[in-house]
Amino acid sequence: MLTAVAAIAVLAGLLFSYQYAWWRRTIDYSAPRILMYHMVSRQKPKAKFNKLRVDPAEFERQLRWLRDNGWKFLFMSEIERSTERKGVALTFDDGYRDNLLLADPLLKKYSAKATLYLVVDRHDRDWSQSKKEHHSDGELMNEPKLLDEDVAAMLDTGRWELGAHSLTHANLVDLETEQRENEVRESRKLLEERFRTEVQSFAYPFGIFDQDDVACVDAAGFRTAVTTIQGVSKDVDQERLQLRRVKVSGHDGLLSFQLRMRTGKCRWRS
């Protein structure tokens, strides 16, 4: 009987280790963590993109844990010059309306701030299907997006700053040189003109990019650019146009979040 119990315990331990990869080495806390969010909203039954939806209660637990454990909230514009030992930048991609309705009140409650990577032409666009044809149900297209007046109100709070996420959320590597340059350059120009603010950071649509895209972002005058490559960039200056981010999944709980903050990843196949 004891042998069977011991075997079960060993198996459970192995499964836990495989699931969470807790044994990964901690990345020094002098390297800032850049967290990647999309939506703060409740999960939808049978939806394809629930991993992009972080429940508001879970988001609040994450903010409370960050605050209580000494993390200092940063804008992406502060990343390069920050000397905080435990600096964390919250980033939100695309421009979903729940960023204002559900995320912003929690940022206010916990004295946090975030960078919004906004798609300029974000309404009535199904960019998911443009990447994968079988994503034809319009799930992300039908998700309410921020109106320009919403974005202006968010910026006025001082809790948000603006980053660019291209004009149309196009897959840059599929475009001709002139088109990709336009997607990158004009996104910055239009956002700065529309919202009368400086836009210093860029997020590659879908996280897909090549070295031509990096050069294009640099030429457009962006100081930093973020990817969807999971992890923590140890040298922000050297990696400033290809910065890694810590993915925050709607499928994870607080333990997973804590492990991601420590190592940049959670799970064996993160």
Short mmCIF file of C-alpha atoms in Angstrom, two decimals:
data_model
loop_
_atom_site.label_atom_id
_atom_site.label_comp_id
_atom_site.label_asym_id
_atom_site.label_seq_id
_atom_site.Cartn_x
_atom_site.Cartn_y
_atom_site.Cartn_z
CA MET A 1 0.00 0.00 0.00
CA LEU A 2 2.76 2.44 0.99
CA THR A 3 4.70 1.54 -2.14
CA ALA A 4 1.71 2.40 -4.32
CA VAL A 5 1.19 5.71 -2.50
CA ALA A 6 4.87 6.55 -2.88
CA ALA A 7 4.75 5.73 -6.57
CA ILE A 8 1.73 7.97 -7.04
CA ALA A 9 3.47 10.78 -5.15
CA VAL A 10 6.59 10.45 -7.31
CA LEU A 11 4.50 10.44 -10.48
CA ALA A 12 2.57 13.50 -9.32
CA GLY A 13 5.87 15.27 -8.58
CA LEU A 14 7.21 14.45 -12.02
CA LEU A 15 4.02 15.65 -13.69
CA PHE A 16 4.12 18.88 -11.67
CA SER A 17 7.75 19.45 -12.64
CA TYR A 18 6.97 18.80 -16.30
CA GLN A 19 3.89 21.01 -16.22
CA TYR A 20 5.44 24.00 -14.49
CA ALA A 21 9.20 23.63 -15.06
CA TRP A 22 9.73 25.21 -11.63
CA TRP A 23 13.35 24.12 -11.67
CA ARG A 24 14.42 26.68 -14.27
CA ARG A 25 17.05 29.11 -13.02
CA THR A 26 15.81 32.49 -11.81
CA ILE A 27 16.73 35.33 -14.13
CA ASP A 28 18.33 38.15 -12.17
CA TYR A 29 15.78 40.74 -11.09
CA SER A 30 17.91 43.56 -12.46
CA ALA A 31 16.46 42.58 -15.86
CA PRO A 32 13.02 44.20 -16.25
CA ARG A 33 10.06 41.95 -16.99
CA ILE A 34 7.82 42.96 -19.89
CA LEU A 35 4.39 41.36 -19.53
CA MET A 36 2.21 40.69 -22.58
CA TYR A 37 -1.56 41.04 -22.25
CA HIS A 38 -4.35 41.41 -24.77
CA MET A 39 -7.73 41.39 -23.03
CA VAL A 40 -8.90 41.55 -19.42
CA SER A 41 -12.29 39.86 -19.60
CA ARG A 42 -14.14 36.70 -18.68
CA GLN A 43 -13.59 33.54 -20.67
CA LYS A 44 -16.11 32.75 -23.42
CA PRO A 45 -17.45 29.19 -23.83
CA LYS A 46 -15.65 27.30 -26.62
CA ALA A 47 -13.85 30.44 -27.82
CA LYS A 48 -10.56 29.97 -29.69
CA PHE A 49 -8.81 32.88 -28.04
CA ASN A 50 -9.53 32.42 -24.33
CA LYS A 51 -5.79 32.31 -23.71
CA LEU A 52 -5.84 36.03 -24.60
CA ARG A 53 -8.57 36.72 -22.03
CA VAL A 54 -7.24 37.19 -18.49
CA ASP A 55 -10.11 37.16 -16.01
CA PRO A 56 -10.44 40.50 -14.14
CA ALA A 57 -10.18 38.73 -10.77
CA GLU A 58 -6.98 37.01 -11.90
CA PHE A 59 -5.58 40.29 -13.22
CA GLU A 60 -6.26 41.88 -9.84
CA ARG A 61 -4.46 39.02 -8.07
CA GLN A 62 -1.48 39.57 -10.34
CA LEU A 63 -1.36 43.31 -9.69
CA ARG A 64 -1.71 42.80 -5.94
CA TRP A 65 1.10 40.22 -5.96
CA LEU A 66 3.38 42.51 -7.97
CA ARG A 67 2.75 45.42 -5.63
CA ASP A 68 3.13 43.38 -2.47
CA ASN A 69 6.37 41.79 -3.68
CA GLY A 70 8.19 45.00 -4.47
CA TRP A 71 7.79 45.23 -8.23
CA LYS A 72 7.91 48.77 -9.68
CA PHE A 73 5.63 49.51 -12.61
CA LEU A 74 7.28 51.03 -15.69
CA PHE A 75 6.22 52.42 -19.04
CA MET A 76 8.08 51.00 -22.04
CA SER A 77 9.53 54.49 -22.52
CA GLU A 78 11.29 54.04 -19.15
CA ILE A 79 12.73 50.59 -19.83
CA GLU A 80 16.08 51.67 -21.28
CA ARG A 81 17.03 54.04 -18.49
CA SER A 82 15.42 52.25 -15.56
CA THR A 83 17.66 51.25 -12.66
CA GLU A 84 14.90 49.48 -10.73
CA ARG A 85 15.97 46.06 -9.51
CA LYS A 86 12.42 44.72 -9.88
CA GLY A 87 10.95 46.69 -12.76
CA VAL A 88 7.91 45.43 -14.66
CA ALA A 89 6.23 46.87 -17.76
CA LEU A 90 2.64 45.86 -18.44
CA THR A 91 1.88 45.88 -22.18
CA PHE A 92 -1.48 45.42 -23.90
CA ASP A 93 -1.66 44.57 -27.60
CA ASP A 94 -4.25 45.52 -30.24
CA GLY A 95 -6.66 47.89 -28.49
CA TYR A 96 -9.58 46.04 -26.92
CA ARG A 97 -12.20 48.12 -25.12
CA ASP A 98 -11.97 46.06 -21.94
CA ASN A 99 -8.52 47.62 -21.45
CA LEU A 100 -10.41 50.77 -20.47
CA LEU A 101 -13.51 49.28 -18.88
CA LEU A 102 -11.94 46.48 -16.81
CA ALA A 103 -8.15 46.82 -16.75
CA ASP A 104 -7.85 50.55 -16.12
CA PRO A 105 -9.85 50.66 -12.85
CA LEU A 106 -7.55 47.95 -11.48
CA LEU A 107 -4.45 49.81 -12.61
CA LYS A 108 -5.79 52.81 -10.70
CA LYS A 109 -6.51 50.72 -7.60
CA TYR A 110 -2.96 49.37 -7.45
CA SER A 111 -1.15 52.52 -8.63
CA ALA A 112 0.01 50.67 -11.73
CA LYS A 113 0.54 51.81 -15.30
CA ALA A 114 0.72 50.21 -18.73
CA THR A 115 1.74 50.66 -22.35
CA LEU A 116 -0.96 50.21 -24.99
CA TYR A 117 0.24 48.90 -28.37
CA LEU A 118 -2.56 50.21 -30.55
CA VAL A 119 -3.52 49.17 -34.08
CA VAL A 120 -4.47 52.35 -35.93
CA ASP A 121 -7.13 50.83 -38.23
CA ARG A 122 -8.50 48.29 -35.73
CA HIS A 123 -12.26 48.30 -36.34
CA ASP A 124 -13.99 45.66 -38.51
CA ARG A 125 -10.72 43.88 -39.23
CA ASP A 126 -10.26 40.14 -38.86
CA TRP A 127 -6.49 39.96 -38.57
CA SER A 128 -6.67 36.47 -37.09
CA GLN A 129 -8.07 35.11 -40.34
CA SER A 130 -5.43 36.94 -42.32
CA LYS A 131 -2.87 34.78 -40.50
CA LYS A 132 -4.85 31.51 -40.41
CA GLU A 133 -7.65 31.05 -42.93
CA HIS A 134 -9.58 28.59 -40.73
CA HIS A 135 -10.06 31.35 -38.12
CA SER A 136 -13.13 32.47 -40.01
CA ASP A 137 -15.66 33.01 -37.23
CA GLY A 138 -14.69 36.64 -36.66
CA GLU A 139 -14.07 36.17 -32.93
CA LEU A 140 -11.41 38.85 -32.61
CA MET A 141 -13.00 41.10 -35.22
CA ASN A 142 -16.23 41.15 -33.18
CA GLU A 143 -14.45 41.88 -29.90
CA PRO A 144 -15.18 45.55 -29.02
CA LYS A 145 -12.22 47.82 -29.71
CA LEU A 146 -11.22 51.10 -28.14
CA LEU A 147 -12.63 54.23 -29.72
CA ASP A 148 -10.25 57.13 -30.24
CA GLU A 149 -11.98 59.06 -27.45
CA ASP A 150 -11.41 56.06 -25.17
CA VAL A 151 -7.70 56.12 -25.93
CA ALA A 152 -7.53 59.86 -25.30
CA ALA A 153 -9.24 59.40 -21.93
CA MET A 154 -6.81 56.64 -20.99
CA LEU A 155 -3.81 58.77 -21.85
CA ASP A 156 -5.22 61.65 -19.81
CA THR A 157 -5.15 59.51 -16.65
CA GLY A 158 -1.36 59.26 -16.75
CA ARG A 159 -1.69 55.50 -16.27
CA TRP A 160 -1.23 54.69 -19.95
CA GLU A 161 1.24 55.51 -22.67
CA LEU A 162 0.91 54.71 -26.34
CA GLY A 163 2.94 52.35 -28.50
CA ALA A 164 2.38 51.44 -32.17
CA HIS A 165 1.21 48.04 -33.41
CA SER A 166 1.15 48.88 -37.15
CA LEU A 167 -1.61 50.40 -39.26
CA THR A 168 -3.71 47.27 -39.87
CA HIS A 169 -2.08 44.44 -37.85
CA ALA A 170 -0.58 43.13 -41.09
CA ASN A 171 1.89 40.25 -41.22
CA LEU A 172 4.91 42.39 -42.07
CA VAL A 173 7.04 39.63 -43.57
CA ASP A 174 4.37 39.02 -46.24
CA LEU A 175 4.48 42.60 -47.48
CA GLU A 176 6.56 44.32 -50.11
CA THR A 177 9.21 46.69 -48.76
CA GLU A 178 7.18 49.85 -49.41
CA GLN A 179 4.09 48.38 -47.76
CA ARG A 180 5.86 47.26 -44.61
CA GLU A 181 7.62 50.60 -44.28
CA ASN A 182 4.24 52.30 -44.55
CA GLU A 183 2.69 50.02 -41.91
CA VAL A 184 5.46 50.87 -39.47
CA ARG A 185 6.27 54.49 -40.23
CA GLU A 186 2.71 55.74 -40.71
CA SER A 187 1.42 54.00 -37.57
CA ARG A 188 3.76 56.10 -35.47
CA LYS A 189 3.03 59.29 -37.41
CA LEU A 190 -0.76 58.93 -37.25
CA LEU A 191 -0.87 57.99 -33.56
CA GLU A 192 1.32 60.93 -32.61
CA GLU A 193 -0.79 63.34 -34.66
CA ARG A 194 -4.12 61.92 -33.50
CA PHE A 195 -3.34 61.77 -29.78
CA ARG A 196 -0.70 64.49 -29.51
CA THR A 197 1.73 62.22 -27.71
CA GLU A 198 5.14 60.75 -28.35
CA VAL A 199 5.19 57.15 -29.56
CA GLN A 200 8.54 55.51 -28.85
CA SER A 201 7.84 51.76 -28.90
CA PHE A 202 6.55 49.25 -31.46
CA ALA A 203 5.06 45.75 -31.18
CA TYR A 204 5.48 43.39 -34.14
CA PRO A 205 2.04 42.13 -35.32
CA PHE A 206 1.61 38.43 -34.53
CA GLY A 207 5.16 38.58 -33.14
CA ILE A 208 6.35 37.73 -36.66
CA PHE A 209 9.32 39.69 -37.98
CA ASP A 210 12.64 39.39 -39.78
CA GLN A 211 15.74 41.56 -39.82
CA ASP A 212 14.28 43.78 -42.55
CA ASP A 213 11.40 44.56 -40.19
CA VAL A 214 13.84 45.36 -37.39
CA ALA A 215 15.69 47.74 -39.69
CA CYS A 216 12.37 49.31 -40.72
CA VAL A 217 11.36 49.89 -37.09
CA ASP A 218 14.75 51.43 -36.37
CA ALA A 219 14.51 53.71 -39.39
CA ALA A 220 11.05 54.86 -38.29
CA GLY A 221 12.61 56.23 -35.10
CA PHE A 222 11.29 53.80 -32.51
CA ARG A 223 13.47 53.46 -29.41
CA THR A 224 12.25 49.95 -28.51
CA ALA A 225 10.25 47.12 -30.04
CA VAL A 226 8.69 44.07 -28.41
CA THR A 227 8.21 40.55 -29.74
CA THR A 228 6.15 37.57 -28.64
CA ILE A 229 9.30 35.56 -27.94
CA GLN A 230 8.81 34.33 -24.40
CA GLY A 231 11.36 35.20 -21.78
CA VAL A 232 13.27 38.10 -20.26
CA SER A 233 15.78 40.23 -22.17
CA LYS A 234 18.89 40.45 -20.01
CA ASP A 235 20.46 43.33 -21.96
CA VAL A 236 17.79 45.87 -22.90
CA ASP A 237 20.19 48.16 -24.77
CA GLN A 238 21.51 45.38 -26.97
CA GLU A 239 18.10 43.80 -27.55
CA ARG A 240 16.07 47.02 -27.63
CA LEU A 241 14.37 46.28 -30.98
CA GLN A 242 13.76 42.59 -30.26
CA LEU A 243 12.71 42.56 -26.63
CA ARG A 244 11.27 39.37 -25.16
CA ARG A 245 8.03 39.38 -23.21
CA VAL A 246 6.51 37.28 -20.45
CA LYS A 247 3.26 35.86 -21.79
CA VAL A 248 0.31 36.14 -19.41
CA SER A 249 -2.22 33.48 -20.39
CA GLY A 250 -5.89 33.40 -19.52
CA HIS A 251 -5.44 29.69 -18.80
CA ASP A 252 -2.94 30.22 -15.98
CA GLY A 253 -3.36 30.82 -12.27
CA LEU A 254 -1.23 32.81 -9.83
CA LEU A 255 1.39 30.06 -9.43
CA SER A 256 2.05 30.07 -13.17
CA PHE A 257 2.26 33.85 -13.12
CA GLN A 258 4.79 33.80 -10.27
CA LEU A 259 6.95 31.26 -12.09
CA ARG A 260 6.83 33.33 -15.27
CA MET A 261 7.98 36.38 -13.30
CA ARG A 262 10.90 34.41 -11.93
CA THR A 263 12.13 32.69 -15.11
CA GLY A 264 10.28 34.32 -18.00
CA LYS A 265 8.42 31.11 -18.76
CA CYS A 266 6.16 28.55 -17.19
CA ARG A 267 5.56 24.99 -18.36
CA TRP A 268 8.02 22.80 -20.17
CA ARG A 269 6.79 23.93 -23.59
CA SER A 270 6.13 27.61 -22.85
#
